[in-house]
Amino acid sequence: MVTTAYRIIGENRPSRWLVTCDHASNRVPAEIAGGSLGLSPADMDRHIAYDPGAAGLAVALAEGLDAPVILSDFSRLVIDPNRGEDDPTLIMKLYDGTIIPANRRVDAAETARRLEMLYRPYHAAYARLAARRPDTVIVAIHSFTPGLKGRPPRPWHIGVLHSHRDDRLSRALLRRLGADLNLCVGDNEPYAGHLPGDAIDRHALQPGRHNTLIELRQDLIATAAAQQSWAARLAPLLQAALDDVDRSPPMSAQRETPNE
């Protein structure tokens, strides 16, 4: 059984950057429950099914960085490529108050089928792109809803997520973004860091690659023009942040404790 798990644009672009978009699509392949998870079109257009605006932003940012971009081509509700294979939220049965009918009785066999059909091919292609040069830098693009049901509105325009295991690029980017007083910037907001086995952990932290994860609020990138505008804004900031990191001491040297 063959189905499309991902799209790659600009594979031969020379930049050391690799742009990724794990939640680019709300597509449910025909091989999964006949192409429907039992949700309405309105629900499938919500953040529970994918990251609205993130795909257009990722494509435009990759163009600005002269870099390849990989985008998932299946809904996060089918199986979430930004989770480890043993994560209990790999296949969601309830998300932001919405029951996912086709996932309610998913068993180990069905999970394994979705892993082989979609999740693993996506990560194999991701790994191949990341390995195309030894100094690859990964920037993962996501978007977040302005508010979850029953929760206060989220004030941030943009969030930068990072792990304590290597936050050099994210810290440099936060400093650059913080210079814009018109922006409300989230430091590990609206989500905290990374989870073991997630995409950044697997493809950046474990192999030792520079990385950052950017979250844009969805209402700010709802149109193609807004996505292009944010991409044009972010590309030079990312490059400047990477230049800052390249000029700084290696992480091992930064963490050394001087003798007393």
mmCIF file of C-alpha atoms in Angstrom, residues 99-184:
data_model
loop_
_atom_site.group_PDB
_atom_site.id
_atom_site.type_symbol
_atom_site.label_atom_id
_atom_site.label_comp_id
_atom_site.label_asym_id
_atom_site.label_seq_id
_atom_site.Cartn_x
_atom_site.Cartn_y
_atom_site.Cartn_z
ATOM 1 C CA ILE A 99 -13.807 13.366 20.094
ATOM 2 C CA ILE A 100 -12.110 11.825 17.024
ATOM 3 C CA PRO A 101 -14.577 9.059 16.047
ATOM 4 C CA ALA A 102 -12.278 7.037 13.765
ATOM 5 C CA ASN A 103 -9.572 6.960 16.454
ATOM 6 C CA ARG A 104 -11.695 5.788 19.368
ATOM 7 C CA ARG A 105 -10.950 2.106 18.779
ATOM 8 C CA VAL A 106 -7.502 2.306 17.207
ATOM 9 C CA ASP A 107 -5.504 -0.724 18.346
ATOM 10 C CA ALA A 108 -1.846 -1.705 18.151
ATOM 11 C CA ALA A 109 -2.247 -3.193 14.674
ATOM 12 C CA GLU A 110 -3.823 -0.023 13.284
ATOM 13 C CA THR A 111 -1.192 2.123 14.962
ATOM 14 C CA ALA A 112 1.525 -0.011 13.357
ATOM 15 C CA ARG A 113 -0.167 0.345 9.955
ATOM 16 C CA ARG A 114 -0.242 4.136 10.216
ATOM 17 C CA LEU A 115 3.373 4.198 11.375
ATOM 18 C CA GLU A 116 4.501 2.232 8.320
ATOM 19 C CA MET A 117 2.277 4.083 5.868
ATOM 20 C CA LEU A 118 2.875 7.682 6.923
ATOM 21 C CA TYR A 119 4.958 8.382 10.011
ATOM 22 C CA ARG A 120 8.102 6.413 9.174
ATOM 23 C CA PRO A 121 8.309 7.469 5.499
ATOM 24 C CA TYR A 122 8.044 11.107 6.591
ATOM 25 C CA HIS A 123 10.848 10.717 9.104
ATOM 26 C CA ALA A 124 13.014 8.764 6.688
ATOM 27 C CA ALA A 125 12.763 11.620 4.170
ATOM 28 C CA TYR A 126 13.374 14.164 6.936
ATOM 29 C CA ALA A 127 16.506 12.292 8.057
ATOM 30 C CA ARG A 128 17.810 12.090 4.499
ATOM 31 C CA LEU A 129 17.424 15.855 3.981
ATOM 32 C CA ALA A 130 19.015 16.642 7.341
ATOM 33 C CA ALA A 131 22.020 14.474 6.479
ATOM 34 C CA ARG A 132 22.671 16.113 3.112
ATOM 35 C CA ARG A 133 25.430 18.250 4.652
ATOM 36 C CA PRO A 134 27.298 18.070 7.986
ATOM 37 C CA ASP A 135 26.345 21.549 9.202
ATOM 38 C CA THR A 136 22.566 21.362 8.703
ATOM 39 C CA VAL A 137 20.475 23.741 10.814
ATOM 40 C CA ILE A 138 16.826 22.862 11.389
ATOM 41 C CA VAL A 139 14.035 25.386 11.819
ATOM 42 C CA ALA A 140 10.649 23.791 12.487
ATOM 43 C CA ILE A 141 7.556 25.848 11.659
ATOM 44 C CA HIS A 142 4.297 25.456 13.590
ATOM 45 C CA SER A 143 1.275 27.611 14.334
ATOM 46 C CA PHE A 144 -0.909 27.852 17.412
ATOM 47 C CA THR A 145 -4.543 28.692 17.983
ATOM 48 C CA PRO A 146 -5.279 32.056 19.640
ATOM 49 C CA GLY A 147 -7.153 30.191 22.358
ATOM 50 C CA LEU A 148 -8.134 26.720 23.495
ATOM 51 C CA LYS A 149 -11.705 26.039 24.573
ATOM 52 C CA GLY A 150 -12.353 27.320 28.049
ATOM 53 C CA ARG A 151 -8.890 28.885 28.345
ATOM 54 C CA PRO A 152 -7.785 32.538 28.368
ATOM 55 C CA PRO A 153 -6.713 34.119 25.069
ATOM 56 C CA ARG A 154 -3.060 33.650 24.238
ATOM 57 C CA PRO A 155 -1.223 36.991 24.067
ATOM 58 C CA TRP A 156 1.873 35.910 22.148
ATOM 59 C CA HIS A 157 2.368 36.778 18.499
ATOM 60 C CA ILE A 158 5.227 34.329 18.128
ATOM 61 C CA GLY A 159 6.809 31.679 20.312
ATOM 62 C CA VAL A 160 10.276 30.145 20.212
ATOM 63 C CA LEU A 161 10.485 26.629 21.620
ATOM 64 C CA HIS A 162 13.706 24.996 22.719
ATOM 65 C CA SER A 163 15.268 22.306 24.860
ATOM 66 C CA HIS A 164 17.769 22.845 27.668
ATOM 67 C CA ARG A 165 19.952 20.304 25.863
ATOM 68 C CA ASP A 166 20.805 22.871 23.178
ATOM 69 C CA ASP A 167 19.050 26.233 23.176
ATOM 70 C CA ARG A 168 21.810 28.310 21.568
ATOM 71 C CA LEU A 169 20.026 29.190 18.332
ATOM 72 C CA SER A 170 16.684 29.706 20.056
ATOM 73 C CA ARG A 171 18.237 32.036 22.641
ATOM 74 C CA ALA A 172 19.927 34.043 19.892
ATOM 75 C CA LEU A 173 16.639 34.260 17.979
ATOM 76 C CA LEU A 174 14.769 35.325 21.125
ATOM 77 C CA ARG A 175 17.242 38.161 21.620
ATOM 78 C CA ARG A 176 16.728 39.314 18.035
ATOM 79 C CA LEU A 177 12.929 39.098 18.271
ATOM 80 C CA GLY A 178 12.961 40.841 21.651
ATOM 81 C CA ALA A 179 14.364 43.982 20.044
ATOM 82 C CA ASP A 180 10.961 44.531 18.395
ATOM 83 C CA LEU A 181 8.870 46.178 21.099
ATOM 84 C CA ASN A 182 5.710 45.665 19.072
ATOM 85 C CA LEU A 183 5.967 41.891 19.404
ATOM 86 C CA CYS A 184 4.791 39.744 22.275
#
